[in-house]
Amino acid sequence: MSDNTNPVTEQNPPVKKASEPLFSKRRKKFISDPMNDDNPITVQVLGICSALAVTSQLKPTLVMAIAVTFVIVFSNLITSLIRNLIPNRIRIIVQLAIIATFVILVDQVLRAYLFDVSKLLSVFVGLIITNCIVMGRLEAFAMGNKPWDSVLDGMGSSLGYAWVILAVAFFRELFGSGSLFGYKVFEEMGLAIPNNGLMVTSVGAFIILGLIIWVQRAKTGYVEH
């Protein structure tokens, strides 16, 4: 029987496998899926507490979205870089230490440069360390994948989280206070629309979040099993 394989010789050097593009189709899904079909809030129902607590106004909500994005992306990156050095038995402790480091950094920056927003966000910046989305991405993805893939995964999950809480904040501030980013929209338009007190409470946040989840799931056809 003849052997069809070509031995590696000077005349037949090994063929170098082409590297995957930074934004290949597979990698683009790391960002697109959490934005819609696998959204951490509307599909996985994670991170609900902060989505309800910090969404009464757009400004602190935007700051919270940026803070969570920073923590997830860099925690995913560091965890992926050292994943082969982390003993399996203490991996959760190491992950928490990494997340806590970035959360403290965010908290100190807010206290130094955005103290008013820091007071509005209160303890919820510190509670990012317990956010299920952050812990979930480190444990489920960064511990088993390369750094760049982990960065994209963190970016996708945080953007999926961000657009939902910003949408909730948009409707809560608009109908609860008649403003957007503090700008009195209805007054400037000459409309005498009374503020809806329900929107500034957690009940209003529940209602808007529920409507977003209903619309998103109806659009994608997702069914809870």
XYZ file of C-alpha atoms in Angstrom:
225
model
C 0.000 0.000 0.000
C 1.415 3.382 -0.981
C 1.701 6.187 1.565
C 0.054 9.421 0.246
C 1.251 11.653 3.086
C 4.066 14.033 2.260
C 6.904 13.863 4.801
C 8.263 17.144 6.096
C 11.569 17.734 4.297
C 13.523 20.730 3.113
C 11.620 20.454 -0.194
C 8.272 20.126 1.603
C 8.336 22.532 4.576
C 5.418 22.376 7.046
C 2.462 24.495 5.999
C 1.843 27.250 8.543
C -1.799 27.449 9.530
C -3.320 30.870 8.810
C -4.144 32.820 11.949
C -7.767 33.667 12.609
C -8.740 37.295 11.826
C -9.239 39.489 14.894
C -12.892 39.972 13.954
C -13.726 36.682 12.268
C -17.314 35.510 11.967
C -16.874 33.323 15.048
C -15.463 36.187 17.092
C -18.139 38.651 15.990
C -20.706 36.333 17.575
C -19.025 36.908 20.961
C -20.319 40.470 20.731
C -23.539 40.051 18.739
C -25.063 37.120 20.671
C -25.142 38.830 24.116
C -26.696 41.888 22.503
C -29.752 39.905 21.441
C -30.202 36.104 21.436
C -28.155 35.454 24.590
C -28.615 38.739 26.409
C -27.502 38.470 30.061
C -30.582 40.356 31.355
C -33.460 39.592 28.989
C -32.551 35.929 28.349
C -30.331 34.797 31.220
C -32.050 37.116 33.747
C -28.775 38.082 35.451
C -27.752 41.427 36.961
C -31.358 42.387 37.667
C -30.644 44.140 40.997
C -28.446 46.868 39.542
C -30.732 47.172 36.514
C -33.539 48.153 38.871
C -31.564 50.167 41.408
C -29.481 52.562 39.316
C -31.840 53.319 36.439
C -33.898 56.226 37.788
C -31.684 58.663 35.834
C -29.640 58.289 32.663
C -26.382 59.862 33.901
C -25.623 57.433 36.757
C -26.898 54.574 34.586
C -24.407 55.433 31.843
C -21.608 55.613 34.405
C -22.675 52.237 35.813
C -22.687 50.704 32.310
C -19.163 51.998 31.643
C -17.972 50.745 35.043
C -19.366 47.244 34.485
C -17.874 47.163 30.987
C -14.441 48.109 32.333
C -14.603 45.489 35.095
C -15.812 42.631 32.866
C -13.403 43.272 29.991
C -10.262 43.609 32.111
C -11.229 40.852 34.542
C -11.793 38.521 31.595
C -8.443 39.547 30.112
C -6.404 39.018 33.298
C -8.167 35.749 34.112
C -7.534 34.397 30.624
C -3.852 35.419 30.711
C -3.191 33.521 33.957
C -5.783 30.755 33.567
C -3.167 28.014 33.284
C -1.505 29.155 36.512
C -4.673 29.193 38.640
C -5.162 26.061 40.778
C -8.626 24.682 40.168
C -9.511 24.478 43.877
C -9.017 28.207 44.501
C -10.099 29.554 41.124
C -13.214 31.287 42.515
C -11.147 33.127 45.133
C -8.684 34.237 42.479
C -11.514 35.400 40.224
C -13.080 37.395 43.062
C -9.719 38.991 43.851
C -9.303 40.056 40.225
C -12.826 41.491 40.040
C -12.464 43.258 43.407
C -9.252 44.924 42.258
C -10.949 46.514 39.257
C -14.086 47.406 41.236
C -11.999 49.252 43.836
C -10.176 51.056 41.038
C -13.488 52.164 39.490
C -14.852 53.249 42.863
C -11.790 55.365 43.637
C -11.874 57.045 40.213
C -15.554 57.913 40.647
C -14.929 59.325 44.129
C -12.085 61.443 42.776
C -13.638 62.778 39.558
C -17.431 62.142 39.717
C -18.245 62.376 43.390
C -21.910 63.347 42.877
C -22.480 60.341 40.611
C -20.590 58.162 43.052
C -23.065 59.162 45.785
C -26.025 58.425 43.488
C -24.685 54.965 42.664
C -23.985 54.411 46.362
C -23.093 50.820 47.233
C -23.989 49.465 43.811
C -20.511 50.158 42.427
C -19.052 47.958 45.160
C -21.691 45.327 44.471
C -20.365 44.856 40.928
C -18.153 42.222 42.542
C -21.287 40.127 43.202
C -22.811 40.751 39.768
C -23.646 37.348 38.322
C -22.768 38.530 34.814
C -19.172 39.313 35.788
C -18.602 36.097 37.707
C -20.364 34.065 35.038
C -18.134 35.266 32.191
C -14.926 34.591 34.112
C -15.986 31.116 35.164
C -17.733 30.057 31.961
C -15.502 31.665 29.344
C -12.246 33.335 30.418
C -11.024 30.267 32.324
C -11.053 28.238 29.116
C -10.346 30.633 26.269
C -7.626 32.853 24.862
C -7.201 36.514 25.955
C -8.536 38.198 22.821
C -11.602 35.964 22.679
C -12.186 36.683 26.370
C -11.945 40.435 25.796
C -14.554 40.219 23.032
C -16.783 38.032 25.198
C -16.558 40.556 28.036
C -17.281 43.414 25.671
C -20.349 41.659 24.244
C -21.797 40.729 27.629
C -21.288 44.221 29.035
C -22.812 45.895 25.970
C -25.784 43.546 26.210
C -26.171 44.594 29.847
C -25.633 48.274 29.057
C -28.282 48.734 26.376
C -30.977 47.202 28.581
C -30.290 49.353 31.662
C -29.961 52.475 29.479
C -33.324 51.714 27.869
C -34.905 51.304 31.307
C -33.315 54.563 32.503
C -34.496 56.434 29.391
C -38.170 55.708 30.061
C -37.883 56.093 33.857
C -36.268 59.534 33.713
C -38.432 60.738 30.817
C -41.782 59.825 32.366
C -40.717 60.010 36.025
C -38.949 63.369 35.919
C -39.818 64.738 32.472
C -36.138 65.015 31.583
C -33.240 63.253 29.827
C -29.762 63.650 31.327
C -31.325 66.414 33.469
C -32.628 68.361 30.461
C -36.323 69.195 30.948
C -37.699 67.797 27.704
C -41.406 68.362 28.194
C -40.970 71.906 29.566
C -38.818 72.933 26.617
C -41.414 71.481 24.229
C -44.172 73.437 25.963
C -45.998 70.274 27.005
C -47.730 70.126 30.366
C -47.269 66.411 30.977
C -47.258 65.566 34.707
C -44.495 63.385 36.073
C -45.404 59.792 36.825
C -44.259 59.032 40.351
C -44.438 55.292 39.693
C -41.480 55.544 37.291
C -39.061 56.695 39.990
C -39.832 53.673 42.143
C -38.588 50.103 41.769
C -42.095 49.099 40.668
C -41.784 51.319 37.607
C -38.391 49.797 36.858
C -39.894 46.296 37.118
C -42.670 47.216 34.684
C -40.332 48.707 32.064
C -37.822 45.886 32.385
C -40.617 43.328 32.062
C -41.892 45.026 28.900
C -38.375 45.037 27.391
C -37.942 41.328 28.173
C -41.372 40.567 26.668
C -40.682 42.502 23.455
C -37.181 41.085 23.055
C -38.278 37.477 23.613
C -41.280 37.891 21.315
C -38.952 39.200 18.603
C -36.402 36.378 18.916
C -38.899 33.595 19.674
C -37.059 32.617 22.861
C -39.071 30.315 25.165
C -38.136 29.590 28.780
C -37.871 25.834 29.470
